[in-house]
CSV table of C-alpha atoms in Angstrom, one decimal:
chain,number,residue,atom,x,y,z
A,72,MET,CA,29.9,11.1,-1.0
A,73,ILE,CA,29.0,11.1,2.7
A,74,THR,CA,30.1,8.1,4.6
A,75,HIS,CA,29.0,7.4,8.2
A,76,ALA,CA,26.3,10.1,8.0
A,77,ASP,CA,24.9,11.5,11.2
A,78,MET,CA,22.2,14.0,12.2
A,79,THR,CA,24.5,17.0,11.5
A,80,ASP,CA,24.6,16.0,7.8
A,81,THR,CA,20.9,16.7,7.4
A,82,GLY,CA,20.3,19.6,5.0
A,83,GLN,CA,20.1,21.0,1.5
A,84,TYR,CA,22.8,19.9,-1.0
A,85,THR,CA,23.6,20.8,-4.6
A,86,CYS,CA,25.2,18.3,-7.0
A,87,VAL,CA,27.1,20.0,-9.9
A,88,ALA,CA,28.3,18.3,-13.0
A,89,LYS,CA,30.3,20.2,-15.6
A,90,ASN,CA,32.6,19.7,-18.5
A,91,TYR,CA,34.1,22.0,-21.2
A,92,SER,CA,30.8,22.6,-23.0
A,93,ALA,CA,28.1,22.6,-20.3
A,94,GLU,CA,27.2,22.6,-16.6
A,95,THR,CA,24.1,21.3,-14.8
A,96,SER,CA,23.1,21.0,-11.2
A,97,ILE,CA,20.4,19.5,-9.0
A,98,GLU,CA,19.4,20.4,-5.5
A,99,PHE,CA,18.1,17.9,-3.0
A,100,SER,CA,17.3,17.4,0.7
A,101,LEU,CA,19.1,14.9,2.9
A,102,ILE,CA,17.4,13.7,6.1
A,103,VAL,CA,19.5,11.5,8.4
A,104,GLU,CA,17.4,9.7,11.0
A,105,GLU,CA,18.8,8.3,14.3
A,106,THR,CA,19.1,4.5,13.9
A,107,ASP,CA,18.2,3.9,17.5
A,108,LYS,CA,14.9,5.6,16.9
A,109,LEU,CA,14.0,3.5,13.9
A,110,MET,CA,11.5,0.6,14.0
A,111,ALA,CA,10.6,-1.5,11.0
A,112,PRO,CA,6.8,-1.8,10.3
A,113,THR,CA,4.8,-4.6,11.9
A,114,PHE,CA,1.1,-5.3,11.6
A,115,VAL,CA,-0.9,-5.1,14.7
A,116,GLN,CA,-4.2,-5.8,12.9
A,117,ARG,CA,-4.6,-7.9,9.8
A,118,PHE,CA,-7.5,-8.7,7.4
A,119,ARG,CA,-8.7,-12.2,6.7
A,120,ASN,CA,-9.6,-14.4,3.8
A,121,THR,CA,-13.1,-13.5,2.7
A,122,CYS,CA,-15.8,-15.2,0.5
A,123,VAL,CA,-18.7,-13.1,-0.7
A,124,LEU,CA,-21.4,-13.1,-3.4
A,125,GLU,CA,-21.1,-10.9,-6.4
A,126,GLY,CA,-22.6,-7.4,-5.9
A,127,SER,CA,-21.4,-7.3,-2.2
A,128,THR,CA,-19.3,-4.7,-0.5
A,129,VAL,CA,-16.0,-5.9,0.8
A,130,GLU,CA,-14.0,-4.1,3.5
A,131,PHE,CA,-10.4,-5.0,4.4
A,132,PHE,CA,-8.7,-3.3,7.4
A,133,SER,CA,-5.1,-3.3,8.5
A,134,ARG,CA,-3.1,-1.4,11.1
A,135,ALA,CA,0.7,-1.2,11.1
A,136,VAL,CA,3.1,0.5,13.5
A,137,GLY,CA,6.7,1.6,13.0
A,138,ILE,CA,9.1,4.5,13.5
A,139,PRO,CA,8.9,6.6,11.3
A,140,GLN,CA,5.2,6.0,10.7
A,141,PRO,CA,4.8,3.5,7.8
A,142,ILE,CA,3.4,4.5,4.4
A,143,ILE,CA,0.6,2.0,3.4
A,144,SER,CA,-0.2,0.7,0.0
A,145,TRP,CA,-2.5,-2.0,-1.3
A,146,LEU,CA,-2.1,-4.5,-4.1
A,147,LYS,CA,-4.4,-6.9,-6.0
A,148,GLY,CA,-2.1,-9.7,-7.0
A,149,ALA,CA,1.0,-8.0,-8.1
A,150,ARG,CA,-0.6,-4.7,-9.2
A,151,GLU,CA,-0.9,-1.6,-7.0
A,152,ILE,CA,-4.5,-0.5,-6.3
A,153,MET,CA,-4.9,3.2,-7.0
A,154,PRO,CA,-7.3,5.2,-4.8
A,155,ASP,CA,-9.2,6.5,-7.8
A,156,TYR,CA,-9.9,3.0,-9.2
A,157,LYS,CA,-13.6,2.7,-9.9
A,158,GLY,CA,-15.6,1.1,-7.0
A,159,VAL,CA,-12.6,1.3,-4.7
A,160,GLN,CA,-12.1,3.5,-1.7
A,161,ILE,CA,-8.8,3.6,0.3
A,162,THR,CA,-8.6,5.5,3.6
A,163,THR,CA,-5.4,5.7,5.5
A,164,LYS,CA,-4.6,7.5,8.7
A,165,SER,CA,-1.9,7.0,11.3
A,166,GLY,CA,-0.9,3.6,10.1
A,167,ALA,CA,-4.5,2.3,9.9
A,168,SER,CA,-5.8,1.6,6.4
A,169,THR,CA,-9.2,0.5,5.0
A,170,LEU,CA,-9.8,-0.8,1.5
A,171,ILE,CA,-13.5,-0.8,0.5
A,172,MET,CA,-14.7,-2.3,-2.7
A,173,THR,CA,-18.3,-2.0,-3.8
A,174,SER,CA,-20.3,-4.2,-6.1
A,175,VAL,CA,-17.6,-6.8,-6.4
A,176,ILE,CA,-17.6,-9.2,-9.3
A,177,PRO,CA,-15.9,-12.6,-9.7
A,178,SER,CA,-12.9,-11.0,-11.5
A,179,ASP,CA,-12.2,-9.2,-8.2
A,180,SER,CA,-11.2,-12.5,-6.7
A,181,ASP,CA,-7.5,-12.5,-6.0
A,182,TRP,CA,-4.9,-12.2,-3.2
A,183,TYR,CA,-5.0,-8.7,-1.7
A,184,VAL,CA,-1.8,-7.4,0.0
A,185,CYS,CA,-1.4,-4.5,2.3
A,186,THR,CA,2.2,-3.2,2.5
A,187,ALA,CA,3.6,-1.0,5.2
A,188,ARG,CA,7.0,0.7,4.4
A,189,ASN,CA,9.3,3.1,6.2
A,190,SER,CA,13.0,3.8,6.2
A,191,ALA,CA,13.6,0.9,8.6
A,192,GLY,CA,11.9,-1.8,6.5
A,193,VAL,CA,8.8,-3.3,4.9
A,194,ALA,CA,6.0,-5.6,6.2
A,195,SER,CA,3.1,-7.2,4.3
A,196,ALA,CA,-0.2,-8.7,5.2
A,197,LYS,CA,-2.3,-10.6,2.7
A,198,ALA,CA,-5.6,-12.4,2.3
A,199,LYS,CA,-7.6,-14.1,-0.4
A,200,LEU,CA,-10.9,-12.6,-1.7
A,201,THR,CA,-13.3,-15.0,-3.4
A,202,VAL,CA,-16.3,-13.6,-5.2
A,203,GLU,CA,-18.9,-16.2,-6.1
A,204,ARG,CA,-21.5,-15.8,-8.7
A,205,LYS,CA,-25.1,-15.5,-7.6
A,206,CYS,CA,-27.1,-18.5,-8.6
A,207,HIS,CA,-30.1,-17.8,-10.8
A,208,ILE,CA,-32.8,-20.4,-10.9
A,209,ILE,CA,-34.9,-20.4,-14.0
A,210,VAL,CA,-38.3,-22.0,-13.6
A,211,PRO,CA,-40.1,-22.8,-16.9
A,212,PHE,CA,-43.6,-21.3,-17.3
A,213,GLN,CA,-46.3,-23.9,-16.9
């Protein structure tokens, strides 16, 4: 156990466990960051509640800053949105992230959350997407 870790403790380590009948080990890297150089994520740009008609394209954009640079993830309700999800494109670079959804349907309506996370903390921004059905007027033939 390393207590009061400092920058000199950064490196490769091996943990070995053994008993009379067997031995196993695992190697891992430890990176110690200077606490005076850490900054928890904070959002400098947030997306807003949006209401659209079904079939529309929706674009949510957020930008977060922090040291080290935050890792961005997106949620629909409580479920993480994966970049390969059909009709969804997520682009993230340098703390800026865009979520684009094409041909949205009413079941896409929900709270969307953008989470920025680094070793100093976590921040979240959220907004409600409402997708309304298109109104179809049927005129009887005369």
